[in-house]
Amino acid sequence: MIDTIDLSAADPRERGRQYGEAAREQIAASVAFYAESIAHKTGLAWSDVLDRAAVWVPIMAGYLPDIVPELRGIADGSGRSFAEIVALNSRGELTRGNPFESKDDDEGCTSFAVLPQANALGHTWAGQNWDLWDGVAETLVVLRIAQPGKPTIICHVEAGQVGRHGANSAGIALNANGLGAGFGGGPGVPGALVRRKVLESWDFHDALKAVFEARQSLSSNLLLTHRDGFAIDVETTPGRHGWMYPTDGLLVHGNHFQAFVPPQIENTYRPFSVDSLYRVPRVETGLHRLRRDGSTDEAVSTIVRTTMSDHFGHPDAVCQHVDPRRHELDRYATIASSLVDLTTGSYRLTPGLPCANSYQQAPWNLYDGPGPDDRPDVPGPAHALAGQR
């Protein structure tokens, strides 16, 4: 199983220190990989990257104020420099060309939302295959983050990062995919922070606001799902965003623009990941079985695992395997497959390829934390209704 880390300190810096100590070995491995990978992709020496990392600090502080002391705590606990931890949380921006010039995104993934009307069990599910460099597979950790006044988060990330894919005790799940179009300029809010802020949200309004109020320098896809049976997919860019909704309770997204093509690139756009064009319909077809056969929790797990283990187009498939023809720093694979039941709160992951590993359940339930009725800033729906009686 992927290592799990429970973070419960109220103070952000102490919470970060807990994280850094628990994931010291994985963070060191992540730093080593990106120091080599960024040099390979951009020509920037790691020392140059660290010299420039400071440009992100005021952007981070302005967008999510508590995150900077948490990053400093991760540095304290892991024995790494603060600049290295900032760099790990800006790795998407750093590995897509010079981060101070134009960018291109190259992260894979196939995400999905399954609403009650699309499965025989009547639950709400969210998940994805996370396709990334095979060299970071051993750096993954699962975090449970308990923060005063905020919903509790369960998320799986590369060690040292503060957000990536996950869900919270308010019933909101987030899955993400790269989109490959780089047409922005200058540093923006790193994607890891946007995802963390979404997962800190008590309600869907604030989750979407976290996406739309950020000026990012990359294009990425964010699929948000709520346990009440609602989902929306937002294709974010440095300019305008596009969005789409489920069809008959099912929404699947890959690595190409599906809702719209940004006007900045509409005359030249080609998907960076052409396999996305067949991965999406392959997953849709597989998940349609849930309407008929997904009548138990075990059946859902079996169907999803089979669907996310699809090898059509191997090695560039839904279940992506390493292609030995690529440079060793450019070799991608499905490093984890996730399946979150927003109805029951179970959070499952495969440690590696879903074709070779079964889903394993995280040691916590998603709803072992404060729910909407516990939020301190606005009365939850039950309290609001009680006040009207």
Tab-separated table of N, CA and C in Angstrom, residues 13-75:
chain	number	residue	atom	x	y	z
A	13	ARG	N	2.596	25.513	10.279
A	13	ARG	CA	4.005	25.151	10.207
A	13	ARG	C	4.256	23.805	10.890
A	14	GLU	N	3.606	23.576	12.004
A	14	GLU	CA	3.763	22.292	12.696
A	14	GLU	C	3.155	21.162	11.861
A	15	ARG	N	2.035	21.447	11.215
A	15	ARG	CA	1.422	20.448	10.336
A	15	ARG	C	2.386	20.083	9.204
A	16	GLY	N	3.024	21.098	8.651
A	16	GLY	CA	4.001	20.846	7.602
A	16	GLY	C	5.199	20.061	8.108
A	17	ARG	N	5.630	20.386	9.342
A	17	ARG	CA	6.769	19.656	9.905
A	17	ARG	C	6.438	18.179	10.079
A	18	GLN	N	5.216	17.888	10.545
A	18	GLN	CA	4.779	16.495	10.660
A	18	GLN	C	4.883	15.792	9.302
A	19	TYR	N	4.418	16.461	8.295
A	19	TYR	CA	4.436	15.917	6.936
A	19	TYR	C	5.862	15.660	6.479
A	20	GLY	N	6.719	16.665	6.653
A	20	GLY	CA	8.104	16.546	6.196
A	20	GLY	C	8.847	15.413	6.882
A	21	GLU	N	8.637	15.262	8.180
A	21	GLU	CA	9.302	14.180	8.914
A	21	GLU	C	8.819	12.806	8.440
A	22	ALA	N	7.505	12.685	8.253
A	22	ALA	CA	6.938	11.389	7.881
A	22	ALA	C	7.309	10.984	6.455
A	23	ALA	N	7.515	11.963	5.582
A	23	ALA	CA	7.780	11.662	4.170
A	23	ALA	C	9.197	12.060	3.755
A	24	ARG	N	10.095	12.123	4.722
A	24	ARG	CA	11.456	12.605	4.440
A	24	ARG	C	12.102	11.837	3.281
A	25	GLU	N	11.992	10.514	3.310
A	25	GLU	CA	12.645	9.696	2.290
A	25	GLU	C	12.027	9.930	0.907
A	26	GLN	N	10.688	9.975	0.840
A	26	GLN	CA	10.026	10.177	-0.446
A	26	GLN	C	10.282	11.576	-0.999
A	27	ILE	N	10.344	12.579	-0.115
A	27	ILE	CA	10.621	13.942	-0.573
A	27	ILE	C	12.021	14.036	-1.162
A	28	ALA	N	12.982	13.378	-0.523
A	28	ALA	CA	14.346	13.366	-1.052
A	28	ALA	C	14.378	12.738	-2.437
A	29	ALA	N	13.625	11.655	-2.628
A	29	ALA	CA	13.574	10.995	-3.931
A	29	ALA	C	12.920	11.892	-4.970
A	30	SER	N	11.888	12.623	-4.575
A	30	SER	CA	11.203	13.528	-5.492
A	30	SER	C	12.117	14.670	-5.923
A	31	VAL	N	12.832	15.249	-4.964
A	31	VAL	CA	13.772	16.323	-5.288
A	31	VAL	C	14.831	15.821	-6.266
A	32	ALA	N	15.357	14.622	-6.009
A	32	ALA	CA	16.392	14.067	-6.882
A	32	ALA	C	15.873	13.871	-8.301
A	33	PHE	N	14.627	13.373	-8.417
A	33	PHE	CA	14.063	13.148	-9.753
A	33	PHE	C	13.891	14.466	-10.493
A	34	TYR	N	13.277	15.460	-9.843
A	34	TYR	CA	12.997	16.707	-10.549
A	34	TYR	C	14.247	17.524	-10.825
A	35	ALA	N	15.246	17.416	-9.990
A	35	ALA	CA	16.503	18.106	-10.269
A	35	ALA	C	17.073	17.633	-11.601
A	36	GLU	N	16.951	16.342	-11.857
A	36	GLU	CA	17.442	15.781	-13.125
A	36	GLU	C	16.452	16.019	-14.260
A	37	SER	N	15.163	15.837	-13.974
A	37	SER	CA	14.140	15.941	-15.011
A	37	SER	C	14.007	17.362	-15.549
A	38	ILE	N	14.020	18.351	-14.653
A	38	ILE	CA	13.857	19.732	-15.094
A	38	ILE	C	15.038	20.167	-15.943
A	39	ALA	N	16.223	19.743	-15.580
A	39	ALA	CA	17.398	20.056	-16.398
A	39	ALA	C	17.259	19.436	-17.790
A	40	HIS	N	16.757	18.209	-17.830
A	40	HIS	CA	16.561	17.517	-19.112
A	40	HIS	C	15.529	18.230	-19.978
A	41	LYS	N	14.437	18.688	-19.375
A	41	LYS	CA	13.330	19.257	-20.140
A	41	LYS	C	13.534	20.727	-20.494
A	42	THR	N	14.205	21.470	-19.637
A	42	THR	CA	14.261	22.917	-19.815
A	42	THR	C	15.661	23.481	-20.015
A	43	GLY	N	16.674	22.729	-19.652
A	43	GLY	CA	18.031	23.265	-19.700
A	43	GLY	C	18.380	24.098	-18.485
A	44	LEU	N	17.423	24.237	-17.542
A	44	LEU	CA	17.688	24.997	-16.323
A	44	LEU	C	18.349	24.095	-15.287
A	45	ALA	N	19.464	24.543	-14.764
A	45	ALA	CA	20.090	23.802	-13.667
A	45	ALA	C	19.203	23.909	-12.429
A	46	TRP	N	19.244	22.886	-11.572
A	46	TRP	CA	18.431	22.890	-10.353
A	46	TRP	C	18.730	24.114	-9.494
A	47	SER	N	19.971	24.521	-9.452
A	47	SER	CA	20.326	25.718	-8.671
A	47	SER	C	19.647	26.959	-9.236
A	48	ASP	N	19.506	27.025	-10.562
A	48	ASP	CA	18.805	28.161	-11.176
A	48	ASP	C	17.320	28.131	-10.818
A	49	VAL	N	16.760	26.937	-10.818
A	49	VAL	CA	15.349	26.798	-10.451
A	49	VAL	C	15.130	27.286	-9.025
A	50	LEU	N	15.994	26.876	-8.122
A	50	LEU	CA	15.833	27.263	-6.719
A	50	LEU	C	16.035	28.762	-6.534
A	51	ASP	N	16.929	29.355	-7.315
A	51	ASP	CA	17.131	30.797	-7.234
A	51	ASP	C	15.869	31.558	-7.632
A	52	ARG	N	15.090	30.965	-8.542
A	52	ARG	CA	13.900	31.641	-9.051
A	52	ARG	C	12.627	31.268	-8.295
A	53	ALA	N	12.724	30.293	-7.395
A	53	ALA	CA	11.527	29.812	-6.704
A	53	ALA	C	10.835	30.909	-5.911
A	54	ALA	N	11.607	31.902	-5.454
A	54	ALA	CA	11.037	32.956	-4.613
A	54	ALA	C	9.916	33.725	-5.308
A	55	VAL	N	9.900	33.713	-6.649
A	55	VAL	CA	8.874	34.470	-7.369
A	55	VAL	C	7.482	33.935	-7.071
A	56	TRP	N	7.385	32.634	-6.687
A	56	TRP	CA	6.081	32.058	-6.428
A	56	TRP	C	5.570	32.343	-5.013
A	57	VAL	N	6.455	32.698	-4.099
A	57	VAL	CA	6.051	32.818	-2.700
A	57	VAL	C	4.970	33.875	-2.497
A	58	PRO	N	5.118	35.105	-2.997
A	58	PRO	CA	4.034	36.075	-2.793
A	58	PRO	C	2.745	35.689	-3.517
A	59	ILE	N	2.863	34.999	-4.648
A	59	ILE	CA	1.668	34.536	-5.358
A	59	ILE	C	0.933	33.509	-4.509
A	60	MET	N	1.694	32.565	-3.936
A	60	MET	CA	1.112	31.555	-3.062
A	60	MET	C	0.466	32.188	-1.839
A	61	ALA	N	1.167	33.115	-1.209
A	61	ALA	CA	0.667	33.744	0.013
A	61	ALA	C	-0.601	34.543	-0.253
A	62	GLY	N	-0.669	35.180	-1.409
A	62	GLY	CA	-1.850	35.960	-1.741
A	62	GLY	C	-3.061	35.101	-2.035
A	63	TYR	N	-2.836	33.910	-2.566
A	63	TYR	CA	-3.935	33.038	-2.952
A	63	TYR	C	-4.406	32.154	-1.799
A	64	LEU	N	-3.466	31.616	-1.025
A	64	LEU	CA	-3.793	30.678	0.067
A	64	LEU	C	-2.844	30.978	1.226
A	65	PRO	N	-3.176	31.961	2.069
A	65	PRO	CA	-2.229	32.503	3.050
A	65	PRO	C	-1.570	31.480	3.970
A	66	ASP	N	-2.291	30.466	4.458
A	66	ASP	CA	-1.707	29.520	5.404
A	66	ASP	C	-0.720	28.553	4.762
A	67	ILE	N	-0.639	28.547	3.438
A	67	ILE	CA	0.150	27.513	2.796
A	67	ILE	C	1.646	27.779	2.880
A	68	VAL	N	2.061	29.024	2.932
A	68	VAL	CA	3.496	29.307	2.985
A	68	VAL	C	4.120	28.795	4.281
A	69	PRO	N	3.519	29.062	5.466
A	69	PRO	CA	4.090	28.451	6.676
A	69	PRO	C	4.034	26.924	6.641
A	70	GLU	N	3.020	26.337	6.002
A	70	GLU	CA	2.980	24.885	5.895
A	70	GLU	C	4.143	24.379	5.042
A	71	LEU	N	4.437	25.081	3.947
A	71	LEU	CA	5.576	24.698	3.104
A	71	LEU	C	6.891	24.842	3.873
A	72	ARG	N	6.995	25.881	4.686
A	72	ARG	CA	8.212	26.044	5.496
A	72	ARG	C	8.341	24.893	6.500
A	73	GLY	N	7.198	24.448	7.032
A	73	GLY	CA	7.227	23.322	7.954
A	73	GLY	C	7.653	22.038	7.262
A	74	ILE	N	7.198	21.826	6.031
A	74	ILE	CA	7.620	20.638	5.280
A	74	ILE	C	9.130	20.658	5.091
A	75	ALA	N	9.663	21.832	4.788
A	75	ALA	CA	11.111	21.967	4.653
A	75	ALA	C	11.813	21.642	5.979
